[in-house]
Short mmCIF file of C-alpha atoms and ligand atoms in Angstrom, two decimals:
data_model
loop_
_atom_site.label_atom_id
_atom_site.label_comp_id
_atom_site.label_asym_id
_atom_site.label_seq_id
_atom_site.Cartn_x
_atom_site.Cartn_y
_atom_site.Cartn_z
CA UNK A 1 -31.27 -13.76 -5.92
CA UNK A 2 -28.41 -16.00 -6.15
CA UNK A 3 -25.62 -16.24 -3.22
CA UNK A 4 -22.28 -15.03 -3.96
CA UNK A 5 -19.05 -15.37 -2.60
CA UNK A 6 -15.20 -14.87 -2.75
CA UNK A 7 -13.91 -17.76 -4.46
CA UNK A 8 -10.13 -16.66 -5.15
CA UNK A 9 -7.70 -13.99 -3.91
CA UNK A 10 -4.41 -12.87 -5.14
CA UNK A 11 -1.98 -9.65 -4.32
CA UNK A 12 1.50 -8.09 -5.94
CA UNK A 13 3.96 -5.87 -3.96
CA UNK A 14 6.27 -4.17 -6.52
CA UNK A 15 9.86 -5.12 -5.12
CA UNK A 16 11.21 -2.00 -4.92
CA UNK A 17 11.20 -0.81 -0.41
CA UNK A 18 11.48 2.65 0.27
CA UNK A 19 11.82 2.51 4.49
CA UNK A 20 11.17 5.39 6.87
CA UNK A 21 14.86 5.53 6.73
CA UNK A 22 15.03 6.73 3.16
CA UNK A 23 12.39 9.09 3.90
CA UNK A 24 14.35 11.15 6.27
CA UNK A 25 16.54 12.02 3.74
CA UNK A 26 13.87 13.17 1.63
CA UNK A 27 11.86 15.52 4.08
CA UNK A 28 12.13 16.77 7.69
CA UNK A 29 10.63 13.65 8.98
CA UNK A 30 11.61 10.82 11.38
CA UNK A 31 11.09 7.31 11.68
CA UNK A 32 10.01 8.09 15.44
CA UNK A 33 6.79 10.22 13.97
CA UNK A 34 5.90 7.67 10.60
CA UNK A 35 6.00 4.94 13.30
CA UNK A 36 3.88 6.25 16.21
CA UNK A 37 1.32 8.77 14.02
CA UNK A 38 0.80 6.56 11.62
CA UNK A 39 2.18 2.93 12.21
CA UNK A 40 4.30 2.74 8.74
CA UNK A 41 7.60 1.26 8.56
CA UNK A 42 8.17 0.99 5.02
CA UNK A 43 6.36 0.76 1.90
CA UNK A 44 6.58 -0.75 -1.56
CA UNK A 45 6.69 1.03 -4.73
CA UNK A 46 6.73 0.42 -8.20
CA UNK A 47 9.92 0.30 -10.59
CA UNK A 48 10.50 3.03 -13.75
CA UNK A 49 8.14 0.59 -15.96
CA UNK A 50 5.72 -0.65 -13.89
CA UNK A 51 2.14 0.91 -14.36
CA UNK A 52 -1.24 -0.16 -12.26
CA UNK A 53 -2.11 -2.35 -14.97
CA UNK A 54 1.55 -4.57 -14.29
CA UNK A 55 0.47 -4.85 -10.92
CA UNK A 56 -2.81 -5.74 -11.43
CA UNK A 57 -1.76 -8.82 -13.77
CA UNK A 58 0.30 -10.33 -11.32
CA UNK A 59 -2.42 -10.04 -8.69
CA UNK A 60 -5.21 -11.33 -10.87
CA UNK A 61 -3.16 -13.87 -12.02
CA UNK A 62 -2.95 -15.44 -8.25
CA UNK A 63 -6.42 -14.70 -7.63
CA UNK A 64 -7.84 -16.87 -10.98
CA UNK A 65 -4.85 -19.43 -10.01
CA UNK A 66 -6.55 -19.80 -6.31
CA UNK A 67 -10.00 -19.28 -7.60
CA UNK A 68 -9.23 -22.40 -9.83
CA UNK A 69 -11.01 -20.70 -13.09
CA UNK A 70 -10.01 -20.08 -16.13
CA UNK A 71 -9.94 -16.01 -17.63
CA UNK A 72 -12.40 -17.13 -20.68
CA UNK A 73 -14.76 -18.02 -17.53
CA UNK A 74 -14.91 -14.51 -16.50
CA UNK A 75 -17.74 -12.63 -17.60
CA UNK A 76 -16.74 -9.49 -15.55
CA UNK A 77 -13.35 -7.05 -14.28
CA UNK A 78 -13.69 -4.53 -12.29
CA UNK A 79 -10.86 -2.31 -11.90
CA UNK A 80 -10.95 0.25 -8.44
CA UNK A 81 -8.19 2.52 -8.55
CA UNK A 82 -7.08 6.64 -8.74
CA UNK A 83 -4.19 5.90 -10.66
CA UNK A 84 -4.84 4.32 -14.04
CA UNK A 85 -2.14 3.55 -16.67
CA UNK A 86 -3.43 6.54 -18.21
CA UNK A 87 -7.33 7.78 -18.32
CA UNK A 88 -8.23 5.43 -21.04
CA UNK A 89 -8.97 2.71 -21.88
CA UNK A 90 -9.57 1.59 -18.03
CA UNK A 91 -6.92 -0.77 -17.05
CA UNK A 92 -10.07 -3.44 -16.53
CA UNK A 93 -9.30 -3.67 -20.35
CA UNK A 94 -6.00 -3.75 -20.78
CA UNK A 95 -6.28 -6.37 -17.99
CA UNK A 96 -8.40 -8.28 -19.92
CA UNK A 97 -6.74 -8.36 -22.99
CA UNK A 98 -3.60 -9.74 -21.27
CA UNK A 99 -5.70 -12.16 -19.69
CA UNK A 100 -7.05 -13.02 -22.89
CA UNK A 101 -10.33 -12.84 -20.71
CA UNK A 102 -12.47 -12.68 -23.92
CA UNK A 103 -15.93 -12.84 -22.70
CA UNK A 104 -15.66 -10.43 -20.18
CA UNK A 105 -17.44 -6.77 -19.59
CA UNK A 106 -14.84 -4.66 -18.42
CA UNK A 107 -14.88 -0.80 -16.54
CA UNK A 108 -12.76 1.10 -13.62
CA UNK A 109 -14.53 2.65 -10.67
CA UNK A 110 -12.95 5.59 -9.02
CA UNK A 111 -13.50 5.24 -5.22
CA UNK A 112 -10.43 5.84 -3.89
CA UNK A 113 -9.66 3.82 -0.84
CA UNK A 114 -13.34 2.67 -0.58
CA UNK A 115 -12.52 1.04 -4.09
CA UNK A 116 -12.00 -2.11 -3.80
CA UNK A 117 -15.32 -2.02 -1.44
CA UNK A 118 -17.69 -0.50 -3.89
CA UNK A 119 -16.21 -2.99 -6.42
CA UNK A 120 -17.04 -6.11 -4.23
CA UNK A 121 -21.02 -4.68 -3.94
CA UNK A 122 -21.05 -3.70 -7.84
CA UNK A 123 -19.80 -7.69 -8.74
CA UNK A 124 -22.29 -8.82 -6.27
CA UNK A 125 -25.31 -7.18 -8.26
CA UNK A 126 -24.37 -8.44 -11.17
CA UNK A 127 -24.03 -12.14 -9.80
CA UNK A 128 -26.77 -12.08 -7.44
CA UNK A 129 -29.09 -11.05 -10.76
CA UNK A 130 -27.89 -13.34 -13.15
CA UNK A 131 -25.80 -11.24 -15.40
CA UNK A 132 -22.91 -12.77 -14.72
CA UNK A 133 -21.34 -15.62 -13.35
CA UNK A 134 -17.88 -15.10 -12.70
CA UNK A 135 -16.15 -11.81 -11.67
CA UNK A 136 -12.69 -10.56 -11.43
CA UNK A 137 -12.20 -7.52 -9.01
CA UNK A 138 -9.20 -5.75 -8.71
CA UNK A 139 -7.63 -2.92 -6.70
CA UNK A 140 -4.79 -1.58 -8.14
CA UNK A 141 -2.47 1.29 -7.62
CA UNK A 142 0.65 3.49 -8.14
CA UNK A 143 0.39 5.85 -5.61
CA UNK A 144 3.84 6.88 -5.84
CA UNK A 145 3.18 8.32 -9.24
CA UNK A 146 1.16 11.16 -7.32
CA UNK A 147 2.90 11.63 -4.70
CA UNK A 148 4.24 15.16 -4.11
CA UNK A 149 8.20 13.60 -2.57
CA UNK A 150 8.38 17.27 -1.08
CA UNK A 151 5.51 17.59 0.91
CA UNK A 152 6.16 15.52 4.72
CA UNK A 153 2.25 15.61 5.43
CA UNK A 154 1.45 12.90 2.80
CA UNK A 155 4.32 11.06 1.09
CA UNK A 156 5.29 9.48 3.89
CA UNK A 157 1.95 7.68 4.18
CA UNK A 158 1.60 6.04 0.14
CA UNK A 159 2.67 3.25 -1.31
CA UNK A 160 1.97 0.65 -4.31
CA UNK A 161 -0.16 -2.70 -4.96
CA UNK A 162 -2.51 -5.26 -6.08
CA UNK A 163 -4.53 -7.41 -4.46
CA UNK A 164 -7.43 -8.82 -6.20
CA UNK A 165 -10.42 -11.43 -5.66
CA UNK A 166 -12.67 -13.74 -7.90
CA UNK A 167 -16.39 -13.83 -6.99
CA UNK A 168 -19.00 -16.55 -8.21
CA UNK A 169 -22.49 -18.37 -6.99
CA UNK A 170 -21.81 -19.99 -4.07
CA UNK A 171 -24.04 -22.92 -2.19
CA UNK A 172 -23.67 -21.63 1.54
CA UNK A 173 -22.55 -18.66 3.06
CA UNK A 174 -20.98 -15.89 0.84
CA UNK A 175 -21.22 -12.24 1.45
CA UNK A 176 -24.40 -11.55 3.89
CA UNK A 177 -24.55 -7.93 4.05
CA UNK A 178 -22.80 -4.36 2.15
CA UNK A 179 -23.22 -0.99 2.93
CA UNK A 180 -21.63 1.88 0.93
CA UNK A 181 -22.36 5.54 1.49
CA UNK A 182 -20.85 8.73 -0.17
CA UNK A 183 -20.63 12.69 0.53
CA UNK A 184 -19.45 14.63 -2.47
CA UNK A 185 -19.41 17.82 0.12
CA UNK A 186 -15.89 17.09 1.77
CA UNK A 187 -14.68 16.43 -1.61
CA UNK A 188 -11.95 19.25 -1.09
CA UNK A 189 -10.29 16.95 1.49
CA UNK A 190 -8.52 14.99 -0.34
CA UNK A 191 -7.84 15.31 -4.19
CA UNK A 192 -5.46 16.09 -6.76
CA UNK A 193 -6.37 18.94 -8.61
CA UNK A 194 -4.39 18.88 -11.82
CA UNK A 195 -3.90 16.69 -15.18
CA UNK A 196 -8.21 16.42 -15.28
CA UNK A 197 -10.50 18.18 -17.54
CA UNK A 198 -10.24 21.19 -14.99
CA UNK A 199 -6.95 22.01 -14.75
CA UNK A 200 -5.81 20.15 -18.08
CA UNK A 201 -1.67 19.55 -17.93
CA UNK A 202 0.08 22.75 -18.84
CA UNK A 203 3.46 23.71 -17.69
CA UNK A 204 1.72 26.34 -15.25
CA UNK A 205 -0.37 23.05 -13.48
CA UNK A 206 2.93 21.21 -13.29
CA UNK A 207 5.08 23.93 -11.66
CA UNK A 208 2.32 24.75 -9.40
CA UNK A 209 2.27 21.08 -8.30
CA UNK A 210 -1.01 20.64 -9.09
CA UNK A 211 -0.75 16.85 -9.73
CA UNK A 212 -0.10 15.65 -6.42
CA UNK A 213 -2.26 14.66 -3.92
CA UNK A 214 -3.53 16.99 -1.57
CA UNK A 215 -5.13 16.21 1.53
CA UNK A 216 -6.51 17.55 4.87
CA UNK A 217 -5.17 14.94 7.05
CA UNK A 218 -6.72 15.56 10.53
CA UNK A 219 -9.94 16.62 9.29
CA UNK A 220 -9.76 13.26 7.73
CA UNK A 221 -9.07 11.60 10.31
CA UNK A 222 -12.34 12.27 12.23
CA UNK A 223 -14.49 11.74 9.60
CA UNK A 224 -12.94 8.42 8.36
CA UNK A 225 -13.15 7.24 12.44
CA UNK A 226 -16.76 8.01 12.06
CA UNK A 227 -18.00 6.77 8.93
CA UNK A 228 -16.13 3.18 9.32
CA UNK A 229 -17.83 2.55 12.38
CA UNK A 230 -20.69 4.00 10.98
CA UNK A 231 -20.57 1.56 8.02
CA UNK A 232 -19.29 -1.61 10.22
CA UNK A 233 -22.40 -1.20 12.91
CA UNK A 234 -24.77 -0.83 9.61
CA UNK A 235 -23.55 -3.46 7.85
CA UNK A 236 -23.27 -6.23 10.73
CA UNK A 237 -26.96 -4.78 11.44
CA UNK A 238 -28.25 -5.14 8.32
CA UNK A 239 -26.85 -9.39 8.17
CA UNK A 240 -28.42 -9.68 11.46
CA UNK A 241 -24.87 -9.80 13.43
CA UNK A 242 -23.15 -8.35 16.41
CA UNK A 243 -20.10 -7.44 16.58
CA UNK A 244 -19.11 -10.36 19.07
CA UNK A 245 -19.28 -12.64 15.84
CA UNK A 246 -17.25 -11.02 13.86
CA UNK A 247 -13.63 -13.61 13.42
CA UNK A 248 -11.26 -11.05 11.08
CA UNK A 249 -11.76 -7.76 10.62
CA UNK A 250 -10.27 -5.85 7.81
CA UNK A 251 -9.96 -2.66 8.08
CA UNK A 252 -8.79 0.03 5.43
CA UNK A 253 -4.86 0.28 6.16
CA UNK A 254 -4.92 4.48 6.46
CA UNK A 255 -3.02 5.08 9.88
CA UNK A 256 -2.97 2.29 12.80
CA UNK A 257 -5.16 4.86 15.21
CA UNK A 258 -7.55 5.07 12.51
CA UNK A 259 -8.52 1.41 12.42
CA UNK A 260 -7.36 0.75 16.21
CA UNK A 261 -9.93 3.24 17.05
CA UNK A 262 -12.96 2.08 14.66
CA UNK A 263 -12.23 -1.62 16.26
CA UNK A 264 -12.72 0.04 19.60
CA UNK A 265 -15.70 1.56 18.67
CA UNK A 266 -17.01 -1.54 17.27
CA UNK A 267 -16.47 -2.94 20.01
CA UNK A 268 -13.96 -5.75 18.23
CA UNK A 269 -10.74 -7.43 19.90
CA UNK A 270 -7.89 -6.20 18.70
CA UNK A 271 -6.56 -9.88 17.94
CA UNK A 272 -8.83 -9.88 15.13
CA UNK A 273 -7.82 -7.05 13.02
CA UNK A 274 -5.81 -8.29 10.02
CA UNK A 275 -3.02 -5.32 9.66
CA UNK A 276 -0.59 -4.80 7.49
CA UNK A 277 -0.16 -1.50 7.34
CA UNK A 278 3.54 -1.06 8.81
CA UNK A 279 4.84 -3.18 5.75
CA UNK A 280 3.11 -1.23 2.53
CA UNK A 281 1.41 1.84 3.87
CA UNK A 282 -1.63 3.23 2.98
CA UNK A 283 -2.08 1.70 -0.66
CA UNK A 284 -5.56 3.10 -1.51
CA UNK A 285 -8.54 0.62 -3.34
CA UNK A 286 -5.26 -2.16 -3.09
CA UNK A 287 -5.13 -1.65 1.02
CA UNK A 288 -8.23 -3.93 1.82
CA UNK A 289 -7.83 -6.41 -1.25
CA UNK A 290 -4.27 -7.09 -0.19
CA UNK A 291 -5.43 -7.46 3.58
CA UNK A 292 -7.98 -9.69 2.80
CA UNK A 293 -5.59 -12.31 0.39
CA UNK A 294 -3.13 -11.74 3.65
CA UNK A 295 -5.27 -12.98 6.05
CA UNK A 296 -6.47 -15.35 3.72
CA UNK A 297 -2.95 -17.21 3.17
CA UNK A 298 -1.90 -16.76 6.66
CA UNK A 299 -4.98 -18.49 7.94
CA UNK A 300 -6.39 -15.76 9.70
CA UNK A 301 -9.68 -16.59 8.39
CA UNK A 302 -11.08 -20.42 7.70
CA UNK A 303 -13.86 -21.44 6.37
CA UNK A 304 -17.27 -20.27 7.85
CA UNK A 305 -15.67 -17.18 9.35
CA UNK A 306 -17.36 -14.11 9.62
CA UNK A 307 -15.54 -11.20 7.97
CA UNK A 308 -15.87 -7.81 8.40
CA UNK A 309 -14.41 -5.40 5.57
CA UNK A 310 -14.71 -1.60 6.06
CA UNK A 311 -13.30 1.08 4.16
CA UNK A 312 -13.24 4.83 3.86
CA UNK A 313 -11.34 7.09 1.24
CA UNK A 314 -11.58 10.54 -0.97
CA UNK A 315 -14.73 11.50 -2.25
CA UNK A 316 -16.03 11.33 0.41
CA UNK A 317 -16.58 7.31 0.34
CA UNK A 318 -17.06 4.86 2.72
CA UNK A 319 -18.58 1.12 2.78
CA UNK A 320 -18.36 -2.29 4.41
CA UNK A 321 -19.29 -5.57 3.77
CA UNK A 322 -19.87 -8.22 5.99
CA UNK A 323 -19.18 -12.31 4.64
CA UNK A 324 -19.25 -15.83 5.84
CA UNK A 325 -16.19 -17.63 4.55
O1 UT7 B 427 -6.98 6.78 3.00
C1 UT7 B 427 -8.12 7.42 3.47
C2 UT7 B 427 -7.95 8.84 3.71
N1 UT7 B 427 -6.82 9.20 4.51
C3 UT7 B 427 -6.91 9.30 5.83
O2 UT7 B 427 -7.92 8.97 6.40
C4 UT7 B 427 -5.74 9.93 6.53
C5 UT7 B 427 -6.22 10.49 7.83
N2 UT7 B 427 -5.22 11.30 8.51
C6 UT7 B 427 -4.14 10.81 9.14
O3 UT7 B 427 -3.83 9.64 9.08
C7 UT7 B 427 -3.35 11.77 10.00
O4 UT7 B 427 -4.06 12.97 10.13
C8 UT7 B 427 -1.92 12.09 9.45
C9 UT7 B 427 -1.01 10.86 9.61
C10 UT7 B 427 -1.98 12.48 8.00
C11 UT7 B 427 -1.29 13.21 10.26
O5 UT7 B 427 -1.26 12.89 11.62
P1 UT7 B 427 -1.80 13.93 12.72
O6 UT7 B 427 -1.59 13.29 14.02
O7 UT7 B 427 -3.22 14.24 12.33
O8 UT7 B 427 -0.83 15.13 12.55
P2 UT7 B 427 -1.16 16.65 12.16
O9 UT7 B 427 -1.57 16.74 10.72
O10 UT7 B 427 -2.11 17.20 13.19
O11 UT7 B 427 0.25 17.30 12.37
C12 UT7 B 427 0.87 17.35 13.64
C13 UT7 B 427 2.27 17.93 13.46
C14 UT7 B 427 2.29 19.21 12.62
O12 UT7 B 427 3.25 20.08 13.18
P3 UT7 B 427 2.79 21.35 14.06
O13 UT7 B 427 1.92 22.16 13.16
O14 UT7 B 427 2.04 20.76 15.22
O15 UT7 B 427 4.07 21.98 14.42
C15 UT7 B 427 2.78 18.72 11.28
O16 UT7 B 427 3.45 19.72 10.56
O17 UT7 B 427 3.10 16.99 12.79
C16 UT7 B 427 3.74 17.63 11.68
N3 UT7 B 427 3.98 16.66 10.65
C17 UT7 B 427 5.09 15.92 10.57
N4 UT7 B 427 6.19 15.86 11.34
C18 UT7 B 427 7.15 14.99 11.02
C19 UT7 B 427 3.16 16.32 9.61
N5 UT7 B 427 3.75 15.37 8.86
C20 UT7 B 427 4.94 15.09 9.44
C21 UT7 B 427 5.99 14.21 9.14
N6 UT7 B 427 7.07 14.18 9.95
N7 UT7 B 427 5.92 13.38 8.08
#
């Protein structure tokens, strides 16, 4: 099996800021409550044109730039996101044809936040066998175009992005461990009912709001405390590691006590969780790939640094995957 590491990253934050300000004119909220239940400030969302393919360009783009390769040297794009351009094609294609990324295999995953997780172990597989050499991952999403604006509990913790990474063979170090787990049972927790073969969009699924997300927050909560720490111990066990080495941890960005608490757990100083969370929100598969190029460029995490990603999101899904930078 060959090693395989995380050559490249890149992110994009559509311009457009919508603040906790601007929220309390939407819904009986306050900043006071975003702040301290959740640790948002602000978040960024997309303009009238801008789809989760646009995003996802602009992302990739940095990612191949700092990776130092060339799209016809791809040979794989994976796309982890909940809120394609449309269902199909997947938006791995459309990114490929923009990236004139000819050689390339290209599919989505649907794993919600865990996305961009599950998308790192599925590139991995296909590296570590020899199927490919180069792969582009991506997570990517408009969350804002299922947000339900009226409803306090949830759009007040979404907003949109890109970040993506390039993996290839590497000589030393590279990603140790993964773990990934799912449980289809608690799928009612979080979902959007409408506009899938289900509920297909009629003007009855519209006016009964059906394509927002909905979402059992504090049930959550619990659960997503418990499998991340679940998933962090498993993984760190499984590349023969203790928590004590872990150098950045990066966390899915779902709510600050979330990932204060699964650091405590771990038993890792809070110094070393990479947050960003007050700035964009809770931006699904784009949360950890966006962290990750963060900490990256800020310097955060050098080279031979053990990192610890973890992530947890509808489905239920949850993963982690430990690497040596
Ligand atoms: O991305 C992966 C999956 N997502 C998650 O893991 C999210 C996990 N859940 C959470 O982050 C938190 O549960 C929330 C941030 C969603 C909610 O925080 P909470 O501390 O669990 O609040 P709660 O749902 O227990 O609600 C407490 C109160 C309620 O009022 P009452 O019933 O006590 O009178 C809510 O109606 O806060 C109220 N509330 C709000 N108040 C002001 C809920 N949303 C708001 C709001 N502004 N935006």
């Amino acid at each position: 099996m060959r090693k395989v590491g995380i050559i490249g990253v890149g992110e994009y934050l559509p311009e457009r800021i919508l603040n906790n300000a601007d929220l309390e004119k939407l819904v009986d909220t306050s900043d006071e409550w975003i702040t301290t239940r959740t640790g948002i400030k602000e978040r960024h969302l997309v303009s009238k044109n801008e789809a989760a393919s646009d995003l996802a360009i602009k992302a990739a783009k940095q990612a191949l730039s700092s990776a130092k390769l060339k799209p016809q040297n791809l040979d794989l794009i994976v796309v982890a996101t909940i809120t394609p351009d449309m269902p199909f094609p997947s938006v791995a294609c459309i990114l490929q044809n923009v990236l004139s990324a000819k050689n390339a295999i290209c599919f989505d995953i649907s794993a919600a936040c865990a996305g961009f997780v599950y998308a790192i172990v599925i590139a991995q597989q296909f590296i570590a066998r020899g199927s490919c050499k180069n792969a582009l991952i991506v997570g990517t999403e408009v969350l804002s175009s299922i947000t339900d604006w009226e409803d306090r509990n949830t759009c007040v913790l979404f907003g949109d992005g890109a970040g993506a990474a390039v993996l290839s063979e590497v000589k030393t170090g590279g990603i140790l461990s993964t773990y990934i787990g799912s449980d289809g049972a608690m799928a009612d927790l979080l979902f959007m009912p409408g506009g899938g073969s289900r509920n297909p969009t009629t003007h009855k699924t519209i006016d009964n709001r059906l394509h927002y997300v909905k979402m059992r927050g504090n049930e959550l909560f619990k659960l997503a405390v418990k499998s991340m720490t679940e998933a962090g111990h498993k993984a760190l066990a499984k590349a023969g590691l203790s928590c004590k080495d872990v150098a950045c941890f990066i966390p899915h960005q779902a709510n600050i006590r979330i990932l204060l608490a699964v650091a405590k757990r771990l038993g890792i100083d809070e110094k070393k969780i990479y947050i960003n969370i007050a700035k964009y929100g809770n931006m699904s598969s784009a949360s950890t790939a966006t962290a990750l190029c963060e900490a990256v460029k800020e310097g955060m995490i050098k080279k031979g640094d053990i990192v610890l990603l973890d992530a947890f999101g509808a489905g239920l899904v949850w993963g982690a995957v430990v690497i040596k930078w």
